[in-house]
Coordinates of C-alpha atoms in Angstrom, one line a residue:
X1 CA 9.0 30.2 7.9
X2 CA 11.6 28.9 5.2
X3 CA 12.6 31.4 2.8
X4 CA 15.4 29.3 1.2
X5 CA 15.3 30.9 -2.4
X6 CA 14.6 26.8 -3.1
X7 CA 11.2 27.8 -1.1
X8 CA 10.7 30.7 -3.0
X9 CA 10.8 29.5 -6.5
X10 CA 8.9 26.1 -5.6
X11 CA 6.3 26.8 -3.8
X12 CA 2.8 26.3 -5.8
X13 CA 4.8 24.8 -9.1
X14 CA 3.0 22.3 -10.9
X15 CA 5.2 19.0 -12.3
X16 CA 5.3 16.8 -14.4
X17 CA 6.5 13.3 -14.5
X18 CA 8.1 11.5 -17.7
X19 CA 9.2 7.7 -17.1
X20 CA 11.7 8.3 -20.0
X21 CA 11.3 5.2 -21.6
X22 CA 7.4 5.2 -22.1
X23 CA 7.5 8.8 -22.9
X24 CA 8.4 9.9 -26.6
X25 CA 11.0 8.6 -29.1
X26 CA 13.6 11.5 -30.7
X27 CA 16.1 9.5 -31.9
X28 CA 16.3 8.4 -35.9
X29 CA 16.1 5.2 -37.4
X30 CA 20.1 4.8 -37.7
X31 CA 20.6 6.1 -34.2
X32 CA 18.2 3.2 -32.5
X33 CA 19.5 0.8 -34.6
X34 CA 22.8 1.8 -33.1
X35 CA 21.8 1.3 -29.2
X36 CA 21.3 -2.5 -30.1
X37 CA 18.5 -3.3 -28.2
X38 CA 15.0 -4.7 -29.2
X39 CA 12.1 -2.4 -29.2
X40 CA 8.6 -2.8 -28.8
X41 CA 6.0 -1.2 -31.3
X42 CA 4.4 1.6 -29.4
X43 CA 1.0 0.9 -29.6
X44 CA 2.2 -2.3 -27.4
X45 CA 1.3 -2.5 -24.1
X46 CA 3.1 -3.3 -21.4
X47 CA 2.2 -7.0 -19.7
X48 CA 3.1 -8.8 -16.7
X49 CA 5.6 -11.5 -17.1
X50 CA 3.6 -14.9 -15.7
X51 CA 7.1 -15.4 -13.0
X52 CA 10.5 -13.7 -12.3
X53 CA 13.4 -15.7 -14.0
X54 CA 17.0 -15.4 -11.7
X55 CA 14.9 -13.3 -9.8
X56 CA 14.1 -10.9 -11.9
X57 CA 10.8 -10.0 -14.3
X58 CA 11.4 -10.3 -17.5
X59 CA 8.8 -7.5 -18.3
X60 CA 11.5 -4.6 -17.0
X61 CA 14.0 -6.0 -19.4
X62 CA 11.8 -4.8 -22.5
X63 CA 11.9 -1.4 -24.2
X64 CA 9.9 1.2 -26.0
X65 CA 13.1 3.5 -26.9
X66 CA 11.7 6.4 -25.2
X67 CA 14.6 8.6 -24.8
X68 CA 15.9 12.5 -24.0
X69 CA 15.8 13.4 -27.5
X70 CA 11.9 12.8 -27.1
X71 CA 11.6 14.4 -24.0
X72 CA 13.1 17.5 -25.6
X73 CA 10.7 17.4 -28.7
X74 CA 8.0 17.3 -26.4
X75 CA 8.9 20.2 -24.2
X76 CA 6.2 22.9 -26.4
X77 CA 3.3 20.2 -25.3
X78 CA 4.5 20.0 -21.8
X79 CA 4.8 24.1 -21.6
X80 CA 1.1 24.6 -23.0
X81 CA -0.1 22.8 -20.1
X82 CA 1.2 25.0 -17.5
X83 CA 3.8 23.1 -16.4
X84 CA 6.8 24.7 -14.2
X85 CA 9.1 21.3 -13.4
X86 CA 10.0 18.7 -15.5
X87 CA 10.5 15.5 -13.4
X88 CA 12.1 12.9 -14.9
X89 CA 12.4 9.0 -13.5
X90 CA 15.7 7.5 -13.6
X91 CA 17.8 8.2 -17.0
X92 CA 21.8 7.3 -16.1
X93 CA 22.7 3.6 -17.2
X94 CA 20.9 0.6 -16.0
X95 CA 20.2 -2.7 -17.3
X96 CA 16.2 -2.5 -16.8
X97 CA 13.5 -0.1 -18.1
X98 CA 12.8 1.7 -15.0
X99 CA 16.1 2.2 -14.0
X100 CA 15.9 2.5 -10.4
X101 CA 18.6 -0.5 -10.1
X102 CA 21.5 1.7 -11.0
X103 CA 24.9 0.1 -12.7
X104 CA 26.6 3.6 -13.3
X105 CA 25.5 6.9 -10.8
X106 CA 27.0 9.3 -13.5
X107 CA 26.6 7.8 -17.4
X108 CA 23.2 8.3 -19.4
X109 CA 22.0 5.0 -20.5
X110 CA 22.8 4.5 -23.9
X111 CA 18.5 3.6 -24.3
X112 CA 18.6 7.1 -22.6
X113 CA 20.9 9.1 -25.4
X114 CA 23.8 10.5 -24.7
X115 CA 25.6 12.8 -22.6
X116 CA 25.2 15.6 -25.1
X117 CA 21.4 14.7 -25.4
X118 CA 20.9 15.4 -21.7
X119 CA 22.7 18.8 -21.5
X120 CA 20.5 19.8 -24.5
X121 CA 17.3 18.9 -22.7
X122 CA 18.7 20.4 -19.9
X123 CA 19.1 23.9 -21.8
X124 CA 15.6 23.4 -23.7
X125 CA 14.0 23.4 -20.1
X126 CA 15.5 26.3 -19.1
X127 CA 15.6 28.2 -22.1
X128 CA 11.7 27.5 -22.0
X129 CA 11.3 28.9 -18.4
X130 CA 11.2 25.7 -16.7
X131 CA 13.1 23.7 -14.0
X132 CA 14.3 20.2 -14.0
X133 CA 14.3 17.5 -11.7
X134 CA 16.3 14.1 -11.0
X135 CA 15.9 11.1 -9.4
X136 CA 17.7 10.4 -7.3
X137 CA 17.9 6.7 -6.3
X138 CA 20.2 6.8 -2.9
X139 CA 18.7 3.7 -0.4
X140 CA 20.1 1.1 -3.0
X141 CA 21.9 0.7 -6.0
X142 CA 21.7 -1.9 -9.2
X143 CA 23.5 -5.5 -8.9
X144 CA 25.3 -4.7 -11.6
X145 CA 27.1 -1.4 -10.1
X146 CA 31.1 -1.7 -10.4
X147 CA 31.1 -0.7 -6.9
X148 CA 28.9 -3.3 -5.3
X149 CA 30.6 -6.0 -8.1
X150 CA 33.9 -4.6 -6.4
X151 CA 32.2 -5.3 -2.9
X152 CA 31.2 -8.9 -3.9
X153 CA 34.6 -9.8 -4.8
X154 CA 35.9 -8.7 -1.2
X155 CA 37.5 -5.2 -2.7
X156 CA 37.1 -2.4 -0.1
X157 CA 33.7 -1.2 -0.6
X158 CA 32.6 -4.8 0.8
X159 CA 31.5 -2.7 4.0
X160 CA 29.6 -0.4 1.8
X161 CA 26.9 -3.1 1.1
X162 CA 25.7 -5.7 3.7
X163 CA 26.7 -9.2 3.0
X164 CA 25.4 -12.5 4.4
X165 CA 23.5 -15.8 4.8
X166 CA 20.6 -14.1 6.2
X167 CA 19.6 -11.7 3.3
X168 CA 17.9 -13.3 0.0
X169 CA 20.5 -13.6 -2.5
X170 CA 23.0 -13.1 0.1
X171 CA 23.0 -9.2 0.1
X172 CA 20.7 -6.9 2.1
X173 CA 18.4 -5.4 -0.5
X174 CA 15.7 -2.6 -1.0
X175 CA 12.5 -4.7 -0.1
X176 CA 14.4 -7.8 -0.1
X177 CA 15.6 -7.9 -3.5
X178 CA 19.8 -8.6 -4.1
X179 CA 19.2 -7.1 -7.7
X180 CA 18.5 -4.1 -5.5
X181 CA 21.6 -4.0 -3.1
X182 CA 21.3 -1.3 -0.6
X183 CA 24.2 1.5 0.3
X184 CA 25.4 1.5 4.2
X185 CA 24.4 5.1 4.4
X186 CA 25.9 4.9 8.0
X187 CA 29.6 4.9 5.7
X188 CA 31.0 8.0 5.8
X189 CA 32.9 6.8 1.8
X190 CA 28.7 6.1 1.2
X191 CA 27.8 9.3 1.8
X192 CA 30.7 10.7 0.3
X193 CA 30.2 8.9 -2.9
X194 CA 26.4 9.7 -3.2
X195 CA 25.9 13.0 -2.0
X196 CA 28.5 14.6 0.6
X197 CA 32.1 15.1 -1.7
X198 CA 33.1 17.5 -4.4
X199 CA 32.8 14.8 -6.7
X200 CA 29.3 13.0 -5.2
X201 CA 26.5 12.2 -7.6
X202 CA 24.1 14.9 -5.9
X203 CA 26.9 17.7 -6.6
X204 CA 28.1 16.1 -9.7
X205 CA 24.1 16.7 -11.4
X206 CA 23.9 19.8 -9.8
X207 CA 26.9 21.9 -11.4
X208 CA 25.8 20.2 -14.7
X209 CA 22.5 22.8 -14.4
X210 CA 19.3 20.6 -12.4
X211 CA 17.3 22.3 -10.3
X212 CA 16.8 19.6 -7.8
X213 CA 16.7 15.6 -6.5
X214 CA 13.4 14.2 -6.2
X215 CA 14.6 11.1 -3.7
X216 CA 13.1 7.1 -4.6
X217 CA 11.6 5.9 -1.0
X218 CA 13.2 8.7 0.9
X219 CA 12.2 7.2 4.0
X220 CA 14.6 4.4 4.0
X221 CA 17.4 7.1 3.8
X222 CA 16.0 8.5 7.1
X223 CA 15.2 12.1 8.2
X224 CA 19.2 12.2 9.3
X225 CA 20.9 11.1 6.1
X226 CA 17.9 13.7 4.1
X227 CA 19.1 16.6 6.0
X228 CA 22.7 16.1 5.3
X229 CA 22.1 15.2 1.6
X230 CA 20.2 18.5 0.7
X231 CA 22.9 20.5 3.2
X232 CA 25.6 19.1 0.5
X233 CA 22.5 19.9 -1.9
X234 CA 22.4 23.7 -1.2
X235 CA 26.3 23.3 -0.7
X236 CA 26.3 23.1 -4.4
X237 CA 23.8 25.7 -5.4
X238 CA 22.2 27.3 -3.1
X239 CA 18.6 26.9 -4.3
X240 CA 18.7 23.3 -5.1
X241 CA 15.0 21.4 -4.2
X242 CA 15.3 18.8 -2.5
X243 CA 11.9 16.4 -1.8
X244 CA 11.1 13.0 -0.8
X245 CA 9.1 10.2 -1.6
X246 CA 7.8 9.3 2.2
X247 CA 4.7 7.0 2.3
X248 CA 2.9 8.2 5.1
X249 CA 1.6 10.8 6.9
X250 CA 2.9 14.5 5.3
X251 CA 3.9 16.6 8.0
X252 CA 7.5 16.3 10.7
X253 CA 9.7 16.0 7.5
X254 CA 10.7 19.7 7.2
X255 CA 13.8 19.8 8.7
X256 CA 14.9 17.0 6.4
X257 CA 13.5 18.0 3.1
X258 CA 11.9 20.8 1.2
X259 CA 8.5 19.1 0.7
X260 CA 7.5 15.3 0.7
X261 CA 5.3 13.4 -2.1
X262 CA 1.5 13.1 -0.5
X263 CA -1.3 10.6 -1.5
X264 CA -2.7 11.3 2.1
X265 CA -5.2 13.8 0.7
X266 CA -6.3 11.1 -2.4
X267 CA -6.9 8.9 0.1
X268 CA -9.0 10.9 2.3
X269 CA -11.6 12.1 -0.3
X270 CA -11.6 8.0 -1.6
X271 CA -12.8 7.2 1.5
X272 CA -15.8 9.4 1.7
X273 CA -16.7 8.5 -2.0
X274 CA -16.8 4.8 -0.6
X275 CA -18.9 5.8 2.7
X276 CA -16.0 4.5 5.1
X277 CA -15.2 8.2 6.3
X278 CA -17.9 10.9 6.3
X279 CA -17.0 14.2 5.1
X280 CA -16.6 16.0 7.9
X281 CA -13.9 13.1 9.2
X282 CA -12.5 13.9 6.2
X283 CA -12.0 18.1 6.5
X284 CA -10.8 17.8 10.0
X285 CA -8.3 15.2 9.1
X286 CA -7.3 17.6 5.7
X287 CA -7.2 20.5 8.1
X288 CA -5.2 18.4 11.0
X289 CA -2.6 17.4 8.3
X290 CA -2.5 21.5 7.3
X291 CA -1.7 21.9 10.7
X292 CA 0.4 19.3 11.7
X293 CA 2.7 19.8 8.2
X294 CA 2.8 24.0 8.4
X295 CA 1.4 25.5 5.3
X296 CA 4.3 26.9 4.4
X297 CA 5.6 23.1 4.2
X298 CA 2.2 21.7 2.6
X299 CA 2.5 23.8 -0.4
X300 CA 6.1 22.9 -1.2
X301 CA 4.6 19.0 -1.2
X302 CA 3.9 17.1 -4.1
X303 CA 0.5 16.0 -4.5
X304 CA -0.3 13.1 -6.6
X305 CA -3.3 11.7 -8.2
X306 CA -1.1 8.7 -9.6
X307 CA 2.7 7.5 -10.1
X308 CA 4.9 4.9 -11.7
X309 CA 3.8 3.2 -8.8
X310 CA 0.2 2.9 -8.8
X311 CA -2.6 2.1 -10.7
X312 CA -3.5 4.9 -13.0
X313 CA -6.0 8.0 -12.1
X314 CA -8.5 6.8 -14.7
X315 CA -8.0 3.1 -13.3
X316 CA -9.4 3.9 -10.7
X317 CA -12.2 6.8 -11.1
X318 CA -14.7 7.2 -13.6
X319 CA -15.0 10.5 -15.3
X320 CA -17.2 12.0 -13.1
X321 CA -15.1 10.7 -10.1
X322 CA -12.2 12.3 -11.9
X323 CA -13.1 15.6 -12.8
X324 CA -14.6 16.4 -9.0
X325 CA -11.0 15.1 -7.8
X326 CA -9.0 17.1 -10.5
X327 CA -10.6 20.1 -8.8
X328 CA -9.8 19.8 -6.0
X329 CA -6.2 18.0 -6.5
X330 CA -5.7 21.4 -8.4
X331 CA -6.9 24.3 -5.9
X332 CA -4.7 22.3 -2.8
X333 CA -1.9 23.6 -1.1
X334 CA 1.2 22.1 -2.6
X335 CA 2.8 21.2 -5.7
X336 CA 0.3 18.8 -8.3
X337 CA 2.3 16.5 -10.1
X338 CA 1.4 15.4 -13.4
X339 CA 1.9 11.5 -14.6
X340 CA 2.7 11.8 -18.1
X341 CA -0.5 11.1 -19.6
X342 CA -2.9 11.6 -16.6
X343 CA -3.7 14.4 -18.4
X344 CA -5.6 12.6 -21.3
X345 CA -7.0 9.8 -18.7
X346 CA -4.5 7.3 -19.8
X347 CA -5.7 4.1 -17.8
X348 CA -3.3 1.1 -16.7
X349 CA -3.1 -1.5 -13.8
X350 CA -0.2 -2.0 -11.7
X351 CA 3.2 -2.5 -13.0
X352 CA 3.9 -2.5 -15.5
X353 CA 0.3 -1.3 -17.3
X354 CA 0.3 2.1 -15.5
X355 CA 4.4 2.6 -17.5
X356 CA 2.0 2.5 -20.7
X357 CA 3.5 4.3 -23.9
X358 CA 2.3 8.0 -24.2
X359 CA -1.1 8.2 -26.0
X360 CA 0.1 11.2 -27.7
X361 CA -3.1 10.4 -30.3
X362 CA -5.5 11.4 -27.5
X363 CA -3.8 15.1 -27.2
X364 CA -6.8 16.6 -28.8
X365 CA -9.4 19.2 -29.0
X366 CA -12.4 16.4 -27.8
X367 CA -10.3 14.7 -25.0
X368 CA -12.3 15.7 -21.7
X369 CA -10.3 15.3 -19.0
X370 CA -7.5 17.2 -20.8
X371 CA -9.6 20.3 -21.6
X372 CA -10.8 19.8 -17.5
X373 CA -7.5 19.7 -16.7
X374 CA -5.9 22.8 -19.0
X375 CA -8.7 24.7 -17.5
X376 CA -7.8 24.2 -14.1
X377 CA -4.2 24.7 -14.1
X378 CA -5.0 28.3 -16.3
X379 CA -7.4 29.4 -13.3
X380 CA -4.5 28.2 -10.4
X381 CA -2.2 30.5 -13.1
X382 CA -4.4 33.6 -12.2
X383 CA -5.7 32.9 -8.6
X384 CA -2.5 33.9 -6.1
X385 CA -4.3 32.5 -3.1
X386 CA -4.2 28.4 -5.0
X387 CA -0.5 28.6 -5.0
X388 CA 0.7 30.9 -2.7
X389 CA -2.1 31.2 -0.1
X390 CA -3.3 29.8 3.2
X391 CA -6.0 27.4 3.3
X392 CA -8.6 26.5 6.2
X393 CA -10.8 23.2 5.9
X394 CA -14.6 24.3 7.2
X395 CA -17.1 22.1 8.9
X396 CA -19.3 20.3 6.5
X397 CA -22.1 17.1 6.6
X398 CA -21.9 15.7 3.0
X399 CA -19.3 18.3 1.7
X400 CA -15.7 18.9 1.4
X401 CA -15.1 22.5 1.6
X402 CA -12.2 24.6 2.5
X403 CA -10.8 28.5 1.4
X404 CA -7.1 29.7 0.5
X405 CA -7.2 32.8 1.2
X406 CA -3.7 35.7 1.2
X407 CA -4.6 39.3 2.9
X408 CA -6.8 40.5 0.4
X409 CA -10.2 39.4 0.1
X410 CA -11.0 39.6 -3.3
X411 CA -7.9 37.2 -4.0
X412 CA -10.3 34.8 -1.5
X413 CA -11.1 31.4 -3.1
X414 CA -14.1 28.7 -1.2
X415 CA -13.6 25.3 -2.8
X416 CA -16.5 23.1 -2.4
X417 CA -16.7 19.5 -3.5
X418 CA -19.2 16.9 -3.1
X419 CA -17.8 13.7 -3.1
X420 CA -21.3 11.6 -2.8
X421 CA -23.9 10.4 -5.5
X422 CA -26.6 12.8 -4.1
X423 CA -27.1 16.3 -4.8
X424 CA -26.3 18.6 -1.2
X425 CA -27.1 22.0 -0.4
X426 CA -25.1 23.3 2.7
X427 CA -24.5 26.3 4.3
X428 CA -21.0 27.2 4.8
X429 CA -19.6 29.6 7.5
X430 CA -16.1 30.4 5.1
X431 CA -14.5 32.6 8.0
X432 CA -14.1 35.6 5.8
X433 CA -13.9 38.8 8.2
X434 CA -14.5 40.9 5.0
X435 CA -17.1 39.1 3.4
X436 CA -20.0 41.1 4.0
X437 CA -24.0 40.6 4.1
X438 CA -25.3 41.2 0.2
X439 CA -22.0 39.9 -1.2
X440 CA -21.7 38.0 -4.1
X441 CA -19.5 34.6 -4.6
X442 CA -19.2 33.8 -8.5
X443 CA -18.4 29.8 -9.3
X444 CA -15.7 30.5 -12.0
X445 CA -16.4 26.9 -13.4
X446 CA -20.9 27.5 -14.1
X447 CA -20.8 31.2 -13.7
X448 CA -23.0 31.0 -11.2
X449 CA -23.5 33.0 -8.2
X450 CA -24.3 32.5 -4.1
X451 CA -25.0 35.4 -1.9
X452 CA -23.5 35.8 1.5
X453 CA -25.5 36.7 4.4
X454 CA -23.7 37.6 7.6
X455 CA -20.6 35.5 7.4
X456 CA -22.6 32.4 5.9
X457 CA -23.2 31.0 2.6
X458 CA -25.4 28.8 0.9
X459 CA -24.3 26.3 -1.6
X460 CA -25.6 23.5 -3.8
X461 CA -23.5 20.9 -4.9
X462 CA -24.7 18.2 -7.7
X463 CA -23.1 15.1 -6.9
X464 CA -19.9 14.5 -7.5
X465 CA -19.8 18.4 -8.5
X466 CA -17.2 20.7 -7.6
X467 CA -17.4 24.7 -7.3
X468 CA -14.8 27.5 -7.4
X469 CA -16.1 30.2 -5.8
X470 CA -14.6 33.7 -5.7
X471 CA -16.0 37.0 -4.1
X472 CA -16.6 39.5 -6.2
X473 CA -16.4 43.2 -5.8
X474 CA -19.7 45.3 -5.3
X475 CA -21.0 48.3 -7.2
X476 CA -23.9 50.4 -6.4
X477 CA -24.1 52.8 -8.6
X478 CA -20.9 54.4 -7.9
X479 CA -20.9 53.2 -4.0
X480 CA -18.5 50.7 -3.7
X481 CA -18.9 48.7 0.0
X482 CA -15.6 47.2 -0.4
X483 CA -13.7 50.2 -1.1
X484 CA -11.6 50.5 2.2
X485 CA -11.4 47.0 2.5
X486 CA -8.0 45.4 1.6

């Protein structure tokens, strides 16, 4: 079991993810004028340029003039929601709007702020009781970098970069693309330079105050290169976070990182909602990745409903679909992380729709999924086992149901979701040793109640429902069954 103080403080924490740009505007009138760059209005949305021109998409070269300063004068909204770990996408200078093609490791963008701007943001979060979170963008760096420019012109960081006929553009890049030029981590003056030195971008962040490196396509960096990045990482400070983005399967990354992003489990319920995996396929592949991962690993893992990446949660699902997800997205073991705007059902396509400005005029008292979600994260507040506790995937026909459970049984929680278009009444067997015959389960979503009858329970599910059920304790008149139970 890990019990790196990063393990302690993580594990359970909710997140949430601002693409800076998209995300709120602080700066004044005089100071955006000053950054000399064209802005869109905000109520623009983001389209698709038609072709790439010199290889590159004209759509990432335009700007809302999101910046720190708004990230800052949003922190209030982002508390209120339950939020532990501010995550923010790529800020430090770059000539596009995502900033993942990095020109300089260690300047804020001037679209960004400034300097000053970040280390008040960064004593806002804390000062507010929350973490923050880079990104760290380590596999490949921006064409425009002074380094790789330097490596182009045959200086002595040619070796850092991998030149030749047989790479598009000339230049071995992330995914094939020289605008995206990626590091030799096999370099030791790489590693040195990004992570490993006194002076090293990881370490540099870290002594300025962040909490942590979330790491863009961690799997190119490989599970070698990880582990020696977060060694430097707790080098630093000893309970830096480090966690990947690794698109696949969630488990065998633990002795690289401290949790990995995971869309496995998203996946898994889609496919029963689509009739291409029956429920109980999908609990014994839930419980296999449990398993496989270590619980103690699965709830230091992110879990996403959506990213900068993919098409938006309410792209995808309908409200229905949504709120039988959110429920179960929220009672899982590992870390949910919040798109900025998921939380009001923000919709949007693939890039660049789903890097839509905020709809900060949907954060209201009638927005649905909002009030769904607020709800959800207050209960995972004030139920130990959600964040801290183990969880066991049960066998089902039409449902998906599964427990977390610590050593008390009252702190017991049986999540059942129905995934299908058809009401289902099962009976579940929730392997509760203390549950006894005559017990009670309460939903804490309806109110309503299921009894238990000798290790079994019996539970209706309308479709695409989802119940939280918790035990409660038992009083007859002064007899109380449970009283010597822990």
């Amino acid at each position: 079991m890990d019990t790196s103080s990063a393990a302690k403080w993580h594990e359970g924490s909710v997140i949430y993810q601002i693409f800076v740009d998209r995300f709120a505007i602080g700066a004044d009138a005089a100071t955006l004028k000053s950054r000399r760059r064209k802005l869109h209005p905000w109520s623009r949305l983001p389209v698709k340029s038609k072709k790439p021109v010199k290889g590159t998409w004209p759509h990432v070269l335009q700007f809302w003039g999101g910046d720190l300063l708004g990230v800052q004068s949003k922190l209030d909204y982002i508390k209120s929601l339950g939020v532990d770990v501010v995550y923010l996408t790529p800020f430090t200078k770059s000539p596009t709007n995502h900033r993942y093609d990095t020109e300089d490791y260690f300047a804020v963008d001037e679209g960004a702020g400034t300097e000053a701007d970040f280390d008040n943001l960064l004593t806002a979060v804390h000062e507010k009781g929350m973490r923050l979170m880079m990104d760290g963008v380590f596999n490949h760096a921006g064409s425009t970098n002074s380094i790789f420019k330097a490596a182009e012109l045959g200086g002595r960081e040619r070796s850092w970069f991998r030149f030749g006929e047989e790479f598009g553009g000339g230049v071995r890049g992330f995914s094939g693309y020289a605008q995206m030029p990626a590091w030799v981590l096999e370099h030791p003056e790489v590693r040195d330079y990004l992570w490993k030195s006194p002076d090293s971008v990881v370490r540099h962040f870290l002594r300025k105050g962040i909490d942590g490196w979330r790491l863009d396509v961690g799997f190119d960096i490989g599970p070698e290169w990880l582990a020696d990045l977060r060694a430097s990482a707790r080098e630093e400070k000893p309970d830096a976070l480090v966690v990947a983005e690794i698109l696949g399967y969630p488990a065998k990354w633990s002795s690289s990182v401290d949790g990995v992003f995971n869309l496995f489990w998203l996946e898994v319920v889609r496919a029963t909602m689509e009739g291409t995996m029956s429920a109980t396929a999908a609990g014994q592949s839930l419980q296999n990745w449990i398993e496989d991962a270590g619980i103690d690993f699965a709830k230091r893992c992110w879990i996403h409903v959506d990213n900068h990446d993919s098409d938006r949660f309410a792209e995808r699902f309908n409200p229905r679909q949504r709120k039988m997800l959110m429920g179960i997205w929220m009672t899982l073991p590992g870390c949910p992380v919040i798109y900025y705007g998921t939380e009001l059902g923000m919709d949007g396509g693939e890039d660049p729709a789903n890097r839509a400005p905020m709809r900060w005029d949907m954060v209201n008292a009638q927005n649905q999924d909002l009030a769904w979600m607020k709800s959800l994260l207050a209960l995972r507040k004030d139920l130990t086992a959600i964040p801290h506790g183990d969880c066991t995937f049960l066998p089902t026909s039409s449902l998906i149901a599964f427990t977390r459970t610590t050593d008390k049984l009252l702190d017991s929680v049986l999540v059942v979701a129905n995934p299908s278009e058809k009401d289902a009444t099962e009976t579940l067997a929730p392997r509760l040793a203390f549950l006894m015959a005559g017990g009670t389960l309460v939903d804490l979503i309806t109110g309503e109640k299921f009894a238990s009858d000798y290790g079994t329970v019996k539970v209706s599910v309308p479709a695409l429902g989802f119940r939280l059920l918790v035990p409660t304790d038992l009083d007859l008149g002064g007899y109380r069954p449970y009283e010597r139970i822990p």
